[in-house]
XYZ file of C-alpha atoms in Angstrom:
257
model
C -42.164 -293.393 74.731
C -43.791 -295.629 77.320
C -47.246 -297.029 76.435
C -48.995 -295.027 79.175
C -47.256 -291.820 78.069
C -48.295 -292.511 74.479
C -51.939 -293.018 75.421
C -51.853 -289.774 77.400
C -50.300 -287.986 74.407
C -53.034 -289.332 72.111
C -55.715 -288.043 74.483
C -54.060 -284.612 74.715
C -53.793 -284.433 70.937
C -57.476 -285.296 70.492
C -58.417 -282.790 73.188
C -56.790 -280.079 71.083
C -57.807 -281.301 67.599
C -61.172 -282.990 68.348
C -60.367 -285.872 65.940
C -57.448 -287.579 64.220
C -56.772 -290.438 61.813
C -54.840 -293.557 62.735
C -52.194 -292.646 60.165
C -51.868 -289.168 61.670
C -51.440 -290.546 65.173
C -49.056 -293.301 64.104
C -46.833 -290.747 62.378
C -46.969 -288.402 65.355
C -46.115 -291.149 67.859
C -43.649 -292.950 65.582
C -45.352 -296.313 66.081
C -47.315 -298.726 63.907
C -50.988 -298.331 62.979
C -51.680 -301.558 64.888
C -50.263 -300.042 68.062
C -52.424 -296.950 67.650
C -55.522 -299.107 67.142
C -54.788 -300.898 70.428
C -54.284 -297.553 72.179
C -57.548 -296.195 70.787
C -59.402 -299.312 71.979
C -57.915 -298.889 75.453
C -58.920 -295.202 75.589
C -62.367 -296.015 74.209
C -62.918 -298.709 76.851
C -62.006 -296.069 79.457
C -64.614 -293.715 77.992
C -62.050 -291.084 77.008
C -62.334 -291.282 73.194
C -64.675 -292.608 70.527
C -63.289 -294.878 67.819
C -64.432 -293.970 64.306
C -63.634 -295.427 60.893
C -59.936 -294.814 60.329
C -59.330 -292.899 63.541
C -60.761 -291.495 66.759
C -62.524 -288.411 68.064
C -63.215 -286.824 71.405
C -66.656 -287.680 72.838
C -69.202 -284.967 73.592
C -69.237 -286.124 77.217
C -66.158 -284.859 79.084
C -64.994 -287.366 81.704
C -61.979 -285.418 82.868
C -60.331 -282.077 82.132
C -56.737 -281.850 81.028
C -54.110 -280.955 83.654
C -53.343 -277.243 84.031
C -49.916 -277.509 82.400
C -51.399 -279.172 79.307
C -54.296 -276.707 79.013
C -51.900 -273.781 79.220
C -50.425 -274.787 75.846
C -53.771 -274.798 73.995
C -55.465 -271.846 72.227
C -53.084 -269.370 73.838
C -53.914 -266.371 71.620
C -57.664 -266.873 72.028
C -57.314 -267.052 75.818
C -55.239 -263.872 75.873
C -57.886 -262.040 73.823
C -60.667 -263.318 76.089
C -58.665 -262.302 79.156
C -58.203 -258.733 77.935
C -61.884 -258.406 77.048
C -63.088 -259.789 80.381
C -60.708 -257.507 82.282
C -62.157 -254.505 80.441
C -65.506 -255.177 82.147
C -63.976 -254.774 85.604
C -64.375 -251.427 87.378
C -62.134 -249.982 90.059
C -63.207 -250.866 93.572
C -65.063 -254.050 92.659
C -64.795 -257.437 94.328
C -63.963 -259.881 91.513
C -63.850 -263.679 91.504
C -61.496 -265.468 89.101
C -62.231 -269.167 88.685
C -59.406 -271.665 88.396
C -58.079 -272.088 84.862
C -55.726 -270.893 82.184
C -58.217 -268.432 80.671
C -58.861 -266.880 84.087
C -55.097 -266.522 84.455
C -55.108 -264.326 81.353
C -57.805 -262.161 82.961
C -55.542 -261.758 85.992
C -52.629 -260.760 83.755
C -54.794 -258.068 82.142
C -55.921 -256.472 85.421
C -52.725 -254.518 86.003
C -54.227 -251.098 85.146
C -56.905 -251.178 87.855
C -56.307 -248.598 90.580
C -58.033 -250.491 93.391
C -59.448 -253.987 93.285
C -60.278 -256.955 95.495
C -59.747 -260.324 93.823
C -60.883 -263.666 95.171
C -59.685 -266.895 93.539
C -59.251 -270.603 94.156
C -56.365 -270.779 91.659
C -52.808 -270.885 93.019
C -51.222 -269.687 89.764
C -53.496 -266.641 89.666
C -52.797 -265.903 93.334
C -49.035 -266.100 92.748
C -49.298 -263.656 89.824
C -51.491 -261.137 91.658
C -49.215 -261.133 94.705
C -46.920 -258.923 92.616
C -49.543 -256.155 92.438
C -49.734 -254.089 95.605
C -52.921 -252.268 94.533
C -54.910 -255.539 94.468
C -56.319 -256.914 97.713
C -56.059 -260.661 97.263
C -57.928 -263.561 98.860
C -57.508 -267.274 98.193
C -60.347 -269.625 99.130
C -58.202 -272.375 100.590
C -59.695 -275.858 100.711
C -58.819 -279.250 99.286
C -55.930 -278.968 96.836
C -56.518 -280.308 93.339
C -52.904 -280.876 92.281
C -53.900 -281.712 88.707
C -55.425 -278.264 88.209
C -53.360 -276.291 90.756
C -56.461 -275.063 92.568
C -58.577 -275.470 95.686
C -61.934 -277.219 95.426
C -64.549 -278.827 97.641
C -66.704 -277.885 100.614
C -64.114 -275.773 102.473
C -63.469 -273.603 99.408
C -67.223 -273.239 98.875
C -67.712 -272.182 102.509
C -65.043 -269.500 102.179
C -66.792 -268.084 99.111
C -70.073 -267.734 101.016
C -68.447 -265.074 103.235
C -68.032 -262.637 100.316
C -70.298 -260.304 98.374
C -68.824 -260.653 94.890
C -69.569 -257.908 92.357
C -68.323 -259.724 89.280
C -67.457 -263.411 88.834
C -65.682 -264.968 85.888
C -66.306 -268.711 85.598
C -64.227 -271.101 83.522
C -65.341 -274.336 81.850
C -64.024 -277.538 80.337
C -67.430 -278.134 78.750
C -70.337 -275.901 77.708
C -73.148 -275.802 75.187
C -76.623 -274.348 74.687
C -78.477 -277.491 75.752
C -76.551 -278.439 78.902
C -75.165 -275.048 79.836
C -72.003 -275.013 81.927
C -70.980 -278.422 83.287
C -68.028 -280.078 85.001
C -66.687 -283.635 85.419
C -65.716 -282.996 89.056
C -68.173 -282.794 91.968
C -65.726 -280.795 94.114
C -65.496 -278.172 91.378
C -69.293 -278.160 91.222
C -69.461 -277.143 94.901
C -67.175 -274.178 94.254
C -69.087 -273.064 91.169
C -72.425 -273.241 92.954
C -71.057 -271.125 95.810
C -69.778 -268.531 93.340
C -73.141 -268.310 91.598
C -74.900 -267.766 94.938
C -72.449 -265.071 96.115
C -72.135 -263.012 92.921
C -74.139 -260.065 91.605
C -72.887 -260.616 88.036
C -71.635 -263.902 86.559
C -69.872 -264.452 83.232
C -68.630 -267.625 81.597
C -65.275 -267.044 79.887
C -64.335 -270.002 77.676
C -62.775 -270.455 74.269
C -64.855 -272.045 71.529
C -62.875 -275.314 71.493
C -64.828 -276.319 74.607
C -68.208 -275.604 73.033
C -70.516 -278.490 72.098
C -69.391 -280.650 74.997
C -70.941 -281.504 78.326
C -70.083 -283.383 81.498
C -71.792 -285.264 84.305
C -72.436 -282.378 86.744
C -74.601 -279.430 85.706
C -73.426 -276.075 87.081
C -76.035 -273.794 85.492
C -77.847 -272.969 82.275
C -76.306 -270.240 80.127
C -79.480 -268.176 80.589
C -78.653 -267.925 84.305
C -75.485 -266.010 83.512
C -75.137 -262.302 82.760
C -73.081 -263.150 79.711
C -70.929 -265.654 77.847
C -67.546 -264.473 76.597
C -66.027 -266.640 73.870
C -64.018 -266.227 70.682
C -65.256 -265.661 67.147
C -64.604 -269.270 66.093
C -67.745 -270.344 67.933
C -69.962 -272.210 65.395
C -72.472 -269.984 63.583
C -75.346 -272.344 64.392
C -74.500 -272.105 68.093
C -74.332 -268.306 67.931
C -77.770 -268.163 66.305
C -79.279 -270.548 68.840
C -77.900 -268.509 71.727
C -79.451 -265.370 70.245
C -82.795 -267.116 69.942
C -82.609 -268.158 73.605
C -81.683 -264.618 74.736
C -78.249 -265.684 75.943
C -76.032 -262.611 76.111
C -73.048 -263.515 73.954
C -69.802 -261.551 73.704
C -67.712 -262.704 70.735
C -64.060 -261.689 70.861
C -61.569 -261.711 67.992
C -59.305 -264.597 69.012
C -56.361 -262.940 67.281
C -57.107 -259.476 68.564
């Protein structure tokens, strides 16, 4: 494995596990502990990880989201459960927005029973899936193509969204918590999210609990500004209690259901 590929693999592993020991990483990568220490220092200098005694962890601040292909392999069962639950909130005849992301893709997969529906998305994978369903009227925002996340972002996508009256919007997130709300590391994604919030009658965040307790540089909205947060039942108990105290409407879904 090339050094750059190894560093990327370490970051992906920490993104999924939150933390790891040097021994664990050395065994996984089949290299020496010294090599892993150098890799961790490199990633720490880049702001991607935090070195701790005997290992590394992911920082609370998210500097970049994983590529779509990598995210698709994480927390699959939880995302499928969240997708089915979110889809159950959709009523025939509604105009629905599906944000770019692997959890939103699971919502799209669960919408097959709707008799009549209009779906708007900036996600190319979702659009490709929904093209198979003749009963769904489908719109894609267009705009600048984010190849890393297989989606359109930026001002042109945001402008397209402003032309719609959206009944129900499902937002995705790479970082969310009670204090910072929903945030993103990408300013072009921020533009799209802000346009969705302005155009939608109802707005839900749909995100698995592995992304909870993290935040990023751009603030999209506070959780109180949403009509609900849909996450899985592994969300920390302390976070659940705090959301109740702040009157945040929380929908907890059995991640194995």
